[in-house]
Short mmCIF file of C-alpha atoms in Angstrom, two decimals:
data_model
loop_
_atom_site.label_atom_id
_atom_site.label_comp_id
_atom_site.label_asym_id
_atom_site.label_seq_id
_atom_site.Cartn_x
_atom_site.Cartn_y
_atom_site.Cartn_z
CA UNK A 1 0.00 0.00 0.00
CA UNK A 2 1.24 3.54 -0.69
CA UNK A 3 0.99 5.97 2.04
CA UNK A 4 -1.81 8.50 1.07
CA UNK A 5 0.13 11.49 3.44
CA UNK A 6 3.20 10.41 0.98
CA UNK A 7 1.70 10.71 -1.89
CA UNK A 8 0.19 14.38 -0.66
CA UNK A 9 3.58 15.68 -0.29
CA UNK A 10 5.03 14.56 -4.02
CA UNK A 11 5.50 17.45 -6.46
CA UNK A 12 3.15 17.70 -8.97
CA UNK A 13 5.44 18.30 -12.42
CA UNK A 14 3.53 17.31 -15.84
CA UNK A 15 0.00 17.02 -16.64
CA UNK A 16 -0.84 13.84 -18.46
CA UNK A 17 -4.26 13.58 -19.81
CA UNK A 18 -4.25 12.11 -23.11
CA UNK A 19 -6.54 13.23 -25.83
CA UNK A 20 -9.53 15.36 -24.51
CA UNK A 21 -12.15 14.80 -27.27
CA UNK A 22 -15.52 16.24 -27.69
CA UNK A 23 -18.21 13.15 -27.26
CA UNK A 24 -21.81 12.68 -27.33
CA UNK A 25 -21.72 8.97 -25.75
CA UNK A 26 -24.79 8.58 -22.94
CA UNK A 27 -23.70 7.53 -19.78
CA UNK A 28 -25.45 4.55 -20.02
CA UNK A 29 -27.65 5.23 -17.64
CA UNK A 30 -25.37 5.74 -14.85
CA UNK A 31 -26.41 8.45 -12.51
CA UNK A 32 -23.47 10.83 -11.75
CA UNK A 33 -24.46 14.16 -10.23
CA UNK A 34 -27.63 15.66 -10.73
CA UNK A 35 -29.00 13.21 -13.70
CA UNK A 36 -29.57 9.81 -13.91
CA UNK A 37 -28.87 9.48 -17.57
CA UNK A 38 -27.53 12.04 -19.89
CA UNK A 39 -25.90 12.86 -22.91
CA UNK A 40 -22.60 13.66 -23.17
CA UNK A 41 -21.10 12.83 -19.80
CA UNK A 42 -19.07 9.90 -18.71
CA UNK A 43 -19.91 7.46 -15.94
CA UNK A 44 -17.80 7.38 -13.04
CA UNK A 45 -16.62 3.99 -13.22
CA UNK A 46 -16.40 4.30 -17.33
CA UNK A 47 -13.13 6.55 -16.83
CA UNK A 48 -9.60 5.57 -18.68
CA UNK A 49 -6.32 6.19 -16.78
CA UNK A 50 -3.28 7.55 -18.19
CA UNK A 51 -0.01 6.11 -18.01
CA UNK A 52 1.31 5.63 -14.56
CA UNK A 53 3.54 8.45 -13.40
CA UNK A 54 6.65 7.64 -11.07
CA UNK A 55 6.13 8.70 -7.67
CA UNK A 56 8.10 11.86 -7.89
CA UNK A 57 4.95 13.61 -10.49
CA UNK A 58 2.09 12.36 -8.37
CA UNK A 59 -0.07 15.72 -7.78
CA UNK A 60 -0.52 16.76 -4.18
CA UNK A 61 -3.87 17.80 -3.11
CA UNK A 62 -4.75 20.95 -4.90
CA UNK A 63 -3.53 24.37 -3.96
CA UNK A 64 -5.94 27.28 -4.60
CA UNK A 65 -4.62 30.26 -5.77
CA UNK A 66 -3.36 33.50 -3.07
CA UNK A 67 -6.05 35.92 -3.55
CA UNK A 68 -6.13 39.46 -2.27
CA UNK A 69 -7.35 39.96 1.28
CA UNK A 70 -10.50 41.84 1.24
CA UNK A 71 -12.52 42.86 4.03
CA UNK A 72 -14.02 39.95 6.06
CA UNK A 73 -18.26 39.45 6.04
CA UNK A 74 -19.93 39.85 8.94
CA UNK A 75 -20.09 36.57 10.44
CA UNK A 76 -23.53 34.77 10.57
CA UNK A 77 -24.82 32.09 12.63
CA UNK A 78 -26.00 28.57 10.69
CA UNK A 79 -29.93 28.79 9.56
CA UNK A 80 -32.06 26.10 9.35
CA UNK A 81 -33.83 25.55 6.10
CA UNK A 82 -35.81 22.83 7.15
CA UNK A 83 -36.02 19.31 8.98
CA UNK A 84 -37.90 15.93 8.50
CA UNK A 85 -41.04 15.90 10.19
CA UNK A 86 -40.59 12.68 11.70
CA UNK A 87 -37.03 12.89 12.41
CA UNK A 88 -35.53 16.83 13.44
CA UNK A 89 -31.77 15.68 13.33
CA UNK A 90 -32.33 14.85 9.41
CA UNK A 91 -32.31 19.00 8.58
CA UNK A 92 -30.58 21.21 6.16
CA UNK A 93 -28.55 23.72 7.39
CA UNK A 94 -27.27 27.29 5.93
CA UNK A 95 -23.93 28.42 6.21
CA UNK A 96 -21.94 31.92 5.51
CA UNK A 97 -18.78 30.73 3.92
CA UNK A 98 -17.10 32.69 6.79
CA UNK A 99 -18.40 30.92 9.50
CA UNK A 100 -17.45 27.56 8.66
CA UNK A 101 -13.69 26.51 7.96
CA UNK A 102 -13.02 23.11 5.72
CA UNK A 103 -11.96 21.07 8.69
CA UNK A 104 -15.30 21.72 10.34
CA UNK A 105 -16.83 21.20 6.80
CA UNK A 106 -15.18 17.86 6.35
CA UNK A 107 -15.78 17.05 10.06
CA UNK A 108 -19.68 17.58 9.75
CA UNK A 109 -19.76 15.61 6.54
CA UNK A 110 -18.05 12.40 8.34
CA UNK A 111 -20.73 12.69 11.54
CA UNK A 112 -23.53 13.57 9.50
CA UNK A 113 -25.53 12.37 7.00
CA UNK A 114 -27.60 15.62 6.30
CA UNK A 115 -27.26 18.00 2.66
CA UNK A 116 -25.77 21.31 3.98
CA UNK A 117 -25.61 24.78 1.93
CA UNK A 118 -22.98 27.33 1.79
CA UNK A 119 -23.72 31.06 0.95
CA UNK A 120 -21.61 34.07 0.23
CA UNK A 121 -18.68 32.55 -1.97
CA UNK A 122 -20.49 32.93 -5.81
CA UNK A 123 -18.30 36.58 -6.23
CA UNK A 124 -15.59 34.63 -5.57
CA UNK A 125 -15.99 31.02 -7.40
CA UNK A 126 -17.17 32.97 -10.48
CA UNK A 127 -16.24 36.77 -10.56
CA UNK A 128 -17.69 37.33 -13.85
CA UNK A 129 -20.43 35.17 -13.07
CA UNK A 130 -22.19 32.83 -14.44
CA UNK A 131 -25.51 33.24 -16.61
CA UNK A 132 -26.82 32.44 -19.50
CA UNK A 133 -25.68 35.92 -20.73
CA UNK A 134 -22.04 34.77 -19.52
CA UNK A 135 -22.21 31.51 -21.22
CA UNK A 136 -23.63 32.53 -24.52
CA UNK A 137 -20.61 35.07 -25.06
CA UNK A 138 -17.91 32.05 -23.84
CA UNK A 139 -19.44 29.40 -26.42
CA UNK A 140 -18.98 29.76 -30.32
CA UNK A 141 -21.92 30.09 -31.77
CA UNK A 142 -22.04 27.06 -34.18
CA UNK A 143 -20.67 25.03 -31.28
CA UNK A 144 -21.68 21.93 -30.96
CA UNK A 145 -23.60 21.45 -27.35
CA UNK A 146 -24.64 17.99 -25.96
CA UNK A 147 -28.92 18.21 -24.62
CA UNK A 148 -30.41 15.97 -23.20
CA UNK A 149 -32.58 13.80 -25.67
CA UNK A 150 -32.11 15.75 -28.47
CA UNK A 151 -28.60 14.69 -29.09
CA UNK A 152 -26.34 17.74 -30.26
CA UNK A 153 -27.43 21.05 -31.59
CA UNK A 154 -25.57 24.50 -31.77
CA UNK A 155 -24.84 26.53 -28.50
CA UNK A 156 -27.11 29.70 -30.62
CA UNK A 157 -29.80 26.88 -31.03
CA UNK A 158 -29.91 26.18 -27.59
CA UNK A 159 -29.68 29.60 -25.90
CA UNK A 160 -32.46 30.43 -28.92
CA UNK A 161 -34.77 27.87 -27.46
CA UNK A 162 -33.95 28.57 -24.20
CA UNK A 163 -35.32 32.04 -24.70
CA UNK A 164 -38.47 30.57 -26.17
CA UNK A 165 -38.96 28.60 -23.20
CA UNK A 166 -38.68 24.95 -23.97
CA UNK A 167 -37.49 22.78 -21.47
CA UNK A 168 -34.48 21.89 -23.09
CA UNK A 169 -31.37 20.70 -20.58
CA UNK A 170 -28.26 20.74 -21.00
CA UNK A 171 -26.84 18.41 -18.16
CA UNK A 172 -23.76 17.26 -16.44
CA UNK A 173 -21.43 17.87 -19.55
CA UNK A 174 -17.97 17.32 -18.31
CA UNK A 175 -15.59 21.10 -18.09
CA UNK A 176 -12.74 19.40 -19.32
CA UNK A 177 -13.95 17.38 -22.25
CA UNK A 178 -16.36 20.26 -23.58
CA UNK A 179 -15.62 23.32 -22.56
CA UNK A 180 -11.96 23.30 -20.60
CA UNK A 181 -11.75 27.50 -21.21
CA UNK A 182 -14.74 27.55 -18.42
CA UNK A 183 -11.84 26.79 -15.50
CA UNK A 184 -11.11 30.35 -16.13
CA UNK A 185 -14.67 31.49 -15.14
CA UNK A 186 -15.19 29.33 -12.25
CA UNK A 187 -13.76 27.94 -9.34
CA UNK A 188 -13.99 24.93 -7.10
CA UNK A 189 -15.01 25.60 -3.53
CA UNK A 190 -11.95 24.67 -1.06
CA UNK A 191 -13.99 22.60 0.75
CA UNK A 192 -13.71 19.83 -1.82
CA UNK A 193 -9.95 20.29 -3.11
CA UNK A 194 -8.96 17.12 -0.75
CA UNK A 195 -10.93 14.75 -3.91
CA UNK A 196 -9.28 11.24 -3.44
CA UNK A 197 -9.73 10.94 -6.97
CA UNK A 198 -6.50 13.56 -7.23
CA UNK A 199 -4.69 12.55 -5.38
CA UNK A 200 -3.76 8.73 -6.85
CA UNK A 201 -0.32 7.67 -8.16
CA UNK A 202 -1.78 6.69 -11.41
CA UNK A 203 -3.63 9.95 -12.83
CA UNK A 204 -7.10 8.67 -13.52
CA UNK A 205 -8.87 10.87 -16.47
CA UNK A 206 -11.93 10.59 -13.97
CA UNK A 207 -10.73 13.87 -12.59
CA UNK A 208 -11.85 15.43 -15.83
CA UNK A 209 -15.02 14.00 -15.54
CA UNK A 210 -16.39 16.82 -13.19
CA UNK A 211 -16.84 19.63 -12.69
CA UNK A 212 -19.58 19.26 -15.32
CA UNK A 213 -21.91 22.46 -16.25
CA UNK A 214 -25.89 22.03 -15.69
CA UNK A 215 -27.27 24.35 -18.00
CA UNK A 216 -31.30 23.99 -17.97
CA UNK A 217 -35.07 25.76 -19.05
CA UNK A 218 -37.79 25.74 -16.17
CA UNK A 219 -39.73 22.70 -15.26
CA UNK A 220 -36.67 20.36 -16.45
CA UNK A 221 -35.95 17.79 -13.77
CA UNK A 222 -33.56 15.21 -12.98
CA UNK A 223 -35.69 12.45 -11.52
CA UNK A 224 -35.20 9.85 -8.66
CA UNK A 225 -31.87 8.51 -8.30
CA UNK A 226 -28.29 8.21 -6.29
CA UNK A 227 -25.17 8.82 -7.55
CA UNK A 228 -23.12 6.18 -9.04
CA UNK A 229 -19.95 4.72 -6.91
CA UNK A 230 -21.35 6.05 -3.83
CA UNK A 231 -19.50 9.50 -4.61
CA UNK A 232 -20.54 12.58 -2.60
CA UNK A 233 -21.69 15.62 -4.60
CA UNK A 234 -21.45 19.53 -4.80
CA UNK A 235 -22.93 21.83 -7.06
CA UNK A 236 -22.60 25.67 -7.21
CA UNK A 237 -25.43 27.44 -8.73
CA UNK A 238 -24.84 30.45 -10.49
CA UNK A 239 -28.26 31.82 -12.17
CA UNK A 240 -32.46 30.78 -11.12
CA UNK A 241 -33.22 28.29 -8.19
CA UNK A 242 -33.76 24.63 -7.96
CA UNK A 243 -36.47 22.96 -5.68
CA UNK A 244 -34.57 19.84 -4.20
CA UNK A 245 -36.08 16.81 -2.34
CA UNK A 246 -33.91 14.73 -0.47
CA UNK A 247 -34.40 11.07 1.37
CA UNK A 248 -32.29 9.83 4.17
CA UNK A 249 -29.57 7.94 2.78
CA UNK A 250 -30.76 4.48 4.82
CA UNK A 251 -34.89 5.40 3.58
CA UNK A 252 -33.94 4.13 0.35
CA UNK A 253 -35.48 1.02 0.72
CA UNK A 254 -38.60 2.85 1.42
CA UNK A 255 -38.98 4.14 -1.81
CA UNK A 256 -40.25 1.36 -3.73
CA UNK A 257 -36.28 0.50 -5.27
CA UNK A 258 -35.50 -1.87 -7.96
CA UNK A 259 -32.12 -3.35 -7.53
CA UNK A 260 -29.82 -3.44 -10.38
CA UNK A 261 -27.37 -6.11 -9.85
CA UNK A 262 -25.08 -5.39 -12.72
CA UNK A 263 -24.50 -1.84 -11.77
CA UNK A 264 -25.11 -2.24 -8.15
CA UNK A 265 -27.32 0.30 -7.52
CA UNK A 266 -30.99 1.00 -6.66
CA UNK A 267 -33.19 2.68 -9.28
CA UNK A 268 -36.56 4.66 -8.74
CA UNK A 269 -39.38 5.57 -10.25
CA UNK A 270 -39.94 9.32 -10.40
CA UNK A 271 -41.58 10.37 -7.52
CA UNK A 272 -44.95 11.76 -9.17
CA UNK A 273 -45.28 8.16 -9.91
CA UNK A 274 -44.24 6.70 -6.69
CA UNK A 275 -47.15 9.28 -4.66
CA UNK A 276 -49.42 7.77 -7.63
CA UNK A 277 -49.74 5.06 -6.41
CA UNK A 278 -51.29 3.70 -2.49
CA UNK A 279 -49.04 0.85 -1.70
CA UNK A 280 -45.69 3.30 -2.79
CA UNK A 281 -47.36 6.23 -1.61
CA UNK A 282 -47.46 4.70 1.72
CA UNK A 283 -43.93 3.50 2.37
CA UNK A 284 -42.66 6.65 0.78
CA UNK A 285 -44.74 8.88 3.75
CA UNK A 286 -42.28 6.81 6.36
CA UNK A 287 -39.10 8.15 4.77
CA UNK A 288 -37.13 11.26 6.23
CA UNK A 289 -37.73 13.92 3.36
CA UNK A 290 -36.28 17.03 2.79
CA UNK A 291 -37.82 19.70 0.43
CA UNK A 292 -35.79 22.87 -0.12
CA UNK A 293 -34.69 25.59 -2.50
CA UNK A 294 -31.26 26.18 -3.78
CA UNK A 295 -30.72 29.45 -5.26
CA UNK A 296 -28.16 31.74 -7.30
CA UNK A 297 -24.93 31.93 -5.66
CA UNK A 298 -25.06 28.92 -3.18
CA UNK A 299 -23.17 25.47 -3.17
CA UNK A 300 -24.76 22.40 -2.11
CA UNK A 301 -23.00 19.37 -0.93
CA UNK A 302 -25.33 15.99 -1.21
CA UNK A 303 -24.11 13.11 0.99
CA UNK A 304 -23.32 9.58 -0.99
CA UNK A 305 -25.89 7.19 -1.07
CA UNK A 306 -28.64 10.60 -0.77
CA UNK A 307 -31.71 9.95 -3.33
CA UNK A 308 -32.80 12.63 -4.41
CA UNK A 309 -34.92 14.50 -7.11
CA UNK A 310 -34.38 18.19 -8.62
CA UNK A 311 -36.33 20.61 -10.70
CA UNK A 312 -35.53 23.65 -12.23
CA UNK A 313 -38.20 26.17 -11.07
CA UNK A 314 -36.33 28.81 -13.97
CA UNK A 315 -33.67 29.11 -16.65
CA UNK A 316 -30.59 27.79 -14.47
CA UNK A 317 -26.80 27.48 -14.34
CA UNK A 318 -24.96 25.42 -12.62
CA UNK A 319 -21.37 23.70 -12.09
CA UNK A 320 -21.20 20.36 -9.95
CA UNK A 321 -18.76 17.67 -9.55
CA UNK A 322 -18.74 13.88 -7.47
CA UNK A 323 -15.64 13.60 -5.31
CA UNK A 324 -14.37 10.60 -2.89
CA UNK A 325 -12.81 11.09 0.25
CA UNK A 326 -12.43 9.47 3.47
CA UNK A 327 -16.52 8.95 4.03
CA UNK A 328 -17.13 6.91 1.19
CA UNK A 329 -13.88 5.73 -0.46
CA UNK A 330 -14.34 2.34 0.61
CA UNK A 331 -17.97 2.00 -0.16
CA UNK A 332 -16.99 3.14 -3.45
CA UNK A 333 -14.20 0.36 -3.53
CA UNK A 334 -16.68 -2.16 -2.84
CA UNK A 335 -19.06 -0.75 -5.40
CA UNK A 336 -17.02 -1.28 -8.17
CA UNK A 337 -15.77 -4.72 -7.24
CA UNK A 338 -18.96 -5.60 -7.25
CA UNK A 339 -19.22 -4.54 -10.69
CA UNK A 340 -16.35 -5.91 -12.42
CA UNK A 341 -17.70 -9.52 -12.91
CA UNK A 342 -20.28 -7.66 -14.89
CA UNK A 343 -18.17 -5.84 -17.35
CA UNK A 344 -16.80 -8.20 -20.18
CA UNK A 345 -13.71 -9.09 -19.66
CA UNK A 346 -10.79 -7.57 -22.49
CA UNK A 347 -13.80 -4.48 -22.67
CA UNK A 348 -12.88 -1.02 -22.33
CA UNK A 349 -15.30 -0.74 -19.78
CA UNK A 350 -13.63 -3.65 -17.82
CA UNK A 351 -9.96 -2.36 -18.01
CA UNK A 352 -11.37 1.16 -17.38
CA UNK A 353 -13.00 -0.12 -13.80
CA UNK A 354 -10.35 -2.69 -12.95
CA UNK A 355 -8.00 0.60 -13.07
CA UNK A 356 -9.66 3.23 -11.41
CA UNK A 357 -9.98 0.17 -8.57
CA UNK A 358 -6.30 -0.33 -8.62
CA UNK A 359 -5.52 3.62 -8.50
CA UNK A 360 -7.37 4.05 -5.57
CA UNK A 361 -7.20 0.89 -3.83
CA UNK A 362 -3.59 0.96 -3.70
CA UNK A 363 -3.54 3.98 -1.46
CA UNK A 364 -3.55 3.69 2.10
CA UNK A 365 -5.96 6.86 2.39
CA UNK A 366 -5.16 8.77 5.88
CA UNK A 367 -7.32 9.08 8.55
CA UNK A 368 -9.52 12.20 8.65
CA UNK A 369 -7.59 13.95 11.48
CA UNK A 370 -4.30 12.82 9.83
CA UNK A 371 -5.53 14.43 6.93
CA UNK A 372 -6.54 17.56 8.40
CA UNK A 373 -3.17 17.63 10.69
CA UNK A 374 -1.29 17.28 7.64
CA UNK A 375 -3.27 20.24 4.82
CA UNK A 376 -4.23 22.68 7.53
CA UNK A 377 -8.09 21.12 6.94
CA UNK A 378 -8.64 21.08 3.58
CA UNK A 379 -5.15 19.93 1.97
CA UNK A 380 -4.73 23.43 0.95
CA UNK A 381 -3.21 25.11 4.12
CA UNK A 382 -5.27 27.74 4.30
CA UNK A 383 -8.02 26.94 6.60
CA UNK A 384 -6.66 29.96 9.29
CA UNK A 385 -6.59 32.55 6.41
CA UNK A 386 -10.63 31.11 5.59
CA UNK A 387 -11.84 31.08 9.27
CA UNK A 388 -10.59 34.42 9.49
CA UNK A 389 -12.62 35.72 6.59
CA UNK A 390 -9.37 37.11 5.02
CA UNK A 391 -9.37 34.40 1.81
CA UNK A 392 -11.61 33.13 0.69
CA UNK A 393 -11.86 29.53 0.20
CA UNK A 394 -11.94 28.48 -3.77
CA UNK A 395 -9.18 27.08 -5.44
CA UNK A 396 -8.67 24.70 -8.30
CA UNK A 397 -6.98 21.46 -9.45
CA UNK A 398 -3.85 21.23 -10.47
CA UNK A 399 -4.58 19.18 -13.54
CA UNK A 400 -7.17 21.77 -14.44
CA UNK A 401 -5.11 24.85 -13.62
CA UNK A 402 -3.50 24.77 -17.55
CA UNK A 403 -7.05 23.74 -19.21
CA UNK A 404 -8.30 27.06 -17.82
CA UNK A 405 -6.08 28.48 -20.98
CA UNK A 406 -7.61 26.64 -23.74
CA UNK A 407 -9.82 28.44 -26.19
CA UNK A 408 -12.44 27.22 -28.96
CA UNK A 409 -11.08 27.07 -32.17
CA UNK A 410 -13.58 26.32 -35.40
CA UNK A 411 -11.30 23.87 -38.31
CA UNK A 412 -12.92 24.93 -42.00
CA UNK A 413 -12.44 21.81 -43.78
CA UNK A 414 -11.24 22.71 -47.74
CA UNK A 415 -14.43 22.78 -50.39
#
């Protein structure tokens, strides 16, 4: 096993990512994120690797950049949003950025199972924002843009119909992949820089996976699922406001599940369908529930294992990303094993699973308080300068510190 505190303190030298190519593949209906099953994003599991990199380029955990100190917000106690009526200590919680430092963050996560929602740090992930005015100026035109069930169409098409207000969306299409000179509008949140998936000695291309960008009309939805390799999830929201409903991670059997063996993972029926009908209607009134709004300028983090089911109540836009750490790393592990037998052997998909499983399973991930001991709380060394309300705390990866310089370039092919 390789020491994961080692491999934080290796020097991160060359990125190695292979060839980034635009794709319209369906994830195959593996839910990552927000969506159950979209076009244009990858699968967690369905990731390649690149070569493997001698111990001396392993990346650290990411760094986020020095920003100037500006004056600190006026601190703000946590508000409650709202709770489960049968159970108070399921709740979801608001916090000011500035009141709650990444080790407490990442401390709350591993005693709690409950969504929580951090205000105050849009200005900062996305300076210049992030709109559909923003976006429609940062894609080409003639671009073409991955949307759900209607397979590609140009970003002016999109934004066009947008306006006209069909529920087209636009959903969990990886940064990296699509649209790499977006690192340059928006940040990652500190509070989720430790990502195991980073931090392996073999640089697995699931890091450019997520962030992905949400882009959707109102009344689109993502219906009734969990996230794939029991990841945890974030998203930032940058424009309108999403109505989220939440279950208690261990209600899920509660809500009518189907269990698919290959992928290991339970699958739902939307929940219209599930209050539909008596016999679901009544098992789902025993679950802990959560209803709650998201809006412009907060991040959400979503436990693993969380089912959940979001609408867009307007014209939204959103970045969000899955990320493993020391709450669900092994559960993830044991996912995937579980998998394997089910991918064909000699099959992309096989080598692609048996690899991320090696990457990560050959890691002997440090305890939480190690962790924290050793990256100042969030492997960043900051967490002082955050608590203080002097930085604040966004940063990015290191392998998508040099994608933030790409641009779009249109190829004429000769008449």
């Amino acid at each position: 096993m390789i020491s994961g505190a080692a491999l934080s303190e290796l020097a991160a030298d060359e990125l190695c990512i292979g060839a980034l190519q635009y794709s319209d593949d369906s994830s195959d209906g593996e839910s990552i994120g927000e969506t159950p099953s979209l076009d244009g994003g990858a699968a967690l599991d369905d990731v390649a690797t690149t070569s493997p990199l001698p111990a001396s380029q392993s990346p650290p955990p990411s760094t986020p950049p020095k920003l100037p100190p500006g004056p600190a917000p006026t601190p703000a106690p946590p508000v409650c949003v709202c709770r489960a009526a049968s159970d108070p200590t399921y709740e979801v919680t608001r916090w000011h950025w500035s009141t709650l430092s990444v080790a407490a963050f990442r401390a709350h996560c591993a005693a709690s199972r409950c969504p929580l929602i951090i205000t105050g740090l849009g200005p900062h992930l996305a300076p210049r924002g992030l709109s559909l005015e923003r976006l429609r100026a940062l894609l080409p035109a003639d671009m073409a843009v991955p949307v759900r069930g209607h397979g590609t169409m140009s970003a002016a098409s999109f934004f066009g119909r947008l306006d006209a207000g069909e529920a087209l969306y636009l959903a969990d299409v990886p940064l990296a992949i699509h649209f790499p000179w977006l690192f340059d509008e928006v940040a990652v949140p500190a509070y989720f820089l430790h990502d195991f998936a980073h931090r392996t000695r073999r640089r697995l291309s699931i890091m450019h996976d997520t962030p992905s960008l949400f882009v959707g009309g109102a009344g689109t939805t993502s219906a009734l699922h969990v996230d794939q390799m029991c990841s945890n999830f974030w998203m930032y929201l940058g424009e309108g406001a999403k109505r989220w409903i939440t279950f208690h991670p261990d209600d899920a059997p509660l809500l009518s599940p189907t269990w698919d063996a290959p992928e290991q993972i339970h699958r739902f029926a939307p929940l219209a369908q599930l209050e539909s009908d008596a016999q679901s209607a009544a098992s789902l009134r025993q679950a802990r529930r959560l209803e709650f709004e998201l809006r412009a300028g907060e991040v959400l983090y979503i436990p693993h294992n969380t089912p959940h089911e979001v609408t867009n109540l307007a014209a939204t836009c959103a970045v969000s990303a899955n990320y493993l750490d020391q709450t669900n790393v092994d559960l993830s592990l044991a996912q995937g094993t579980a998998k394997l037998p089910s991918r064909e052997p000699g099959s992309a998909r096989h080598a692609n699973l048996r690899a991320m499983l090696d990457a990560l399973g050959e890691v002997e991930w440090p305890a939480l308080a190690d962790d924290l001991g050793a990256h100042g709380g969030g492997g960043n060394g900051d967490d002082e300068a955050y608590a203080s309300g002097a930085t604040p705390p966004v940063g990015r990866f290191a392998a998508h510190e040099r994608l933030r310089h790409s641009r779009p370039v249109t190829i004429c092919a000769p008449l």
